[in-house]
Short mmCIF file of C-alpha atoms in Angstrom, two decimals:
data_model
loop_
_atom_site.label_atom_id
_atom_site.label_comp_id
_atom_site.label_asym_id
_atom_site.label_seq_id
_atom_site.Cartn_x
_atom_site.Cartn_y
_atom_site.Cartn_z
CA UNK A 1 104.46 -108.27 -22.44
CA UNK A 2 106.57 -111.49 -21.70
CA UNK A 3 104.07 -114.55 -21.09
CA UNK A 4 105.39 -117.75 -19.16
CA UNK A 5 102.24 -119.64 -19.21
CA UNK A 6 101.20 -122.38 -21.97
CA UNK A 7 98.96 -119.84 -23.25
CA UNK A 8 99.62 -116.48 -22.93
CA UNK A 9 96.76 -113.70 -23.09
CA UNK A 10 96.63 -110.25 -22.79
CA UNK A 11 92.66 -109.71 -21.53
CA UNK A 12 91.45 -105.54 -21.86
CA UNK A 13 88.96 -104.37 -19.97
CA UNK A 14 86.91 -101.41 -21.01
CA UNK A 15 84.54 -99.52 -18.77
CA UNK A 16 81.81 -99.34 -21.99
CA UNK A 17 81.27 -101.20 -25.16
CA UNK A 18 84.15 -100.45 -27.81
CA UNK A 19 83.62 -101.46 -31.65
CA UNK A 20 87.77 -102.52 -32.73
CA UNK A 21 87.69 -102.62 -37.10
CA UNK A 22 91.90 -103.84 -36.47
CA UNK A 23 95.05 -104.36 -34.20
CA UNK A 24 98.87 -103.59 -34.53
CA UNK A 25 100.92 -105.58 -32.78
CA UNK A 26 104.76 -104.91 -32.62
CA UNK A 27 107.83 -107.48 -32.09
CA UNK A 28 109.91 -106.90 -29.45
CA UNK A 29 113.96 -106.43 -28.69
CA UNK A 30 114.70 -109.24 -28.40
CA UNK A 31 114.60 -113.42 -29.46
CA UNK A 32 112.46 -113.75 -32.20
CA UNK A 33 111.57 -117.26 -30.99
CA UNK A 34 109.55 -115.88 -28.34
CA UNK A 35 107.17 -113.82 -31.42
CA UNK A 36 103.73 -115.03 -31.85
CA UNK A 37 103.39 -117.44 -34.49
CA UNK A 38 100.14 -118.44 -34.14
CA UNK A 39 96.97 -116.54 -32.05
CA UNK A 40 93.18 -115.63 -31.72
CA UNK A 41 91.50 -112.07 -30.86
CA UNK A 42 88.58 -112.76 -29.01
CA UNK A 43 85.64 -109.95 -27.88
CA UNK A 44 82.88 -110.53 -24.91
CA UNK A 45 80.30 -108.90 -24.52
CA UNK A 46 78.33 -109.72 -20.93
CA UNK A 47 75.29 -111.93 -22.49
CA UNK A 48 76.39 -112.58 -25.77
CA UNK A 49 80.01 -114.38 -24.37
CA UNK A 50 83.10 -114.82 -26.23
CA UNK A 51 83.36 -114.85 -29.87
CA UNK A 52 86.69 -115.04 -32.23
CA UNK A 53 87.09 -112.20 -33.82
CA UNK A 54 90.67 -112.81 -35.43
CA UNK A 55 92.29 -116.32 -36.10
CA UNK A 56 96.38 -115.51 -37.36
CA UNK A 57 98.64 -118.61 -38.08
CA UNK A 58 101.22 -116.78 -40.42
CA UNK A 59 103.21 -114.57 -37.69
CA UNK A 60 104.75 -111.49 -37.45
CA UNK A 61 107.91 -110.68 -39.04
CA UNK A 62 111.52 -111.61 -37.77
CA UNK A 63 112.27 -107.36 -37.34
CA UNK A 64 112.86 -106.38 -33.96
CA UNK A 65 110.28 -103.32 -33.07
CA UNK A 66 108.61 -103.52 -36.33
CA UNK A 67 104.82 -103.90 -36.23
CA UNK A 68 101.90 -105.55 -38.43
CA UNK A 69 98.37 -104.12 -38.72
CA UNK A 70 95.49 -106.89 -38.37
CA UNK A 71 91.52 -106.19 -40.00
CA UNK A 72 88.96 -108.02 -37.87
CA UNK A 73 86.96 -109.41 -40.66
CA UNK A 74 84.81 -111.82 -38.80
CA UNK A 75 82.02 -111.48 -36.07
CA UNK A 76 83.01 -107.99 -35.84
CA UNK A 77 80.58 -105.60 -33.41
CA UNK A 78 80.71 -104.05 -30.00
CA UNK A 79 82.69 -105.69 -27.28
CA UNK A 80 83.55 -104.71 -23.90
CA UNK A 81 86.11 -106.77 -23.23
CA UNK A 82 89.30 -107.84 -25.58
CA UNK A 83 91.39 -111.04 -25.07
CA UNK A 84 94.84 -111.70 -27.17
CA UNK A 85 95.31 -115.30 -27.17
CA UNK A 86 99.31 -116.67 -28.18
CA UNK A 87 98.48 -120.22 -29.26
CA UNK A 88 101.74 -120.63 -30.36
CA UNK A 89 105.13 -118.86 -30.49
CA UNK A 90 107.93 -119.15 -33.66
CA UNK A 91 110.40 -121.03 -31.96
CA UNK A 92 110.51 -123.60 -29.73
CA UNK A 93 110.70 -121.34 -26.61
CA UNK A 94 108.12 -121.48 -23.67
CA UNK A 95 107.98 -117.83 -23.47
CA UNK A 96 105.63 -115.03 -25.34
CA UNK A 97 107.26 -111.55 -25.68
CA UNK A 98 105.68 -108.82 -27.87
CA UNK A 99 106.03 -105.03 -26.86
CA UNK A 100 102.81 -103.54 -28.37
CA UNK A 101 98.78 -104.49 -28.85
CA UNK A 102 97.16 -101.71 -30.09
CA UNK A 103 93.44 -101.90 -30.54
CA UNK A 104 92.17 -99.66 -32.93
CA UNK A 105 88.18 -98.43 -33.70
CA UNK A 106 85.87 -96.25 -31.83
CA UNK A 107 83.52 -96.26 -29.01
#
C-alpha cells in the first residue's frame, strides 16, 4: 500500500461482524521514510460508530520486509468494519508505503 494523501488509511470491509485481539503490519522494500511512525486502528460497528481501538506512536522498525505484531488492548469487541489510520510517517516524506496489514482474531 503506497498512500499519497495527508492521511493515509487502509478501510476493511467485512460482510459480518469480526472480533480482531491484534495486527501485523510489515515494512516494505523500500525508503524507510515512507514507514509509519505514528497511527490509529479504528473498528465501526453500524450503531455504535467508530471507536480507537489501537493508538501507536513508536513505529515500526527500519528492516525492510520485517513485520511487528500489535495487541488491541483497548475498546476491543466486534467490528464490522476496520480502518488503519497513518498519522504520521518516519521521515519527512509525503508518502505512506507498508506491504502488509494483517488482522488477526475470529469471527
Amino acid at each position: 500500500m503506497l498512500g499519497l494523501t495527508p492521511i493515509p488509511t487502509i478501510s476493511i470491509l467485512h460482510t459480518s461482524i469480526r472480533y480482531v485481539t491484534s495486527y501485523n503490519i510489515y515494512t516494505a522494500n523500500d525508503f524507510q521514510e515512507r514507514d509509519p511512525q505514528s497511527w490509529n486502528l479504528h473498528g465501526f460497528l453500524p450503531g455504535f460508530g467508530w471507536r480507537v481501538l489501537d493508538s501507536r506512536s513508536s513505529g515500526l522498525t527500519t528492516a525492510r520486509y520485517s513485520g511487528a505484531s500489535f495487541s488491541i488492548t483497548s475498546n476491543a469487541g466486534w467490528y464490522q468494519e476496520y480502518r488503519f489510520e497513518v498519522l504520521t510517517t518516519r521521515g519527512t516524506s509525503d508518502m505512506t508505503q507498508i506491504s502488509i496489514l494483517d488482522l488477526v482474531g475470529y469471527c
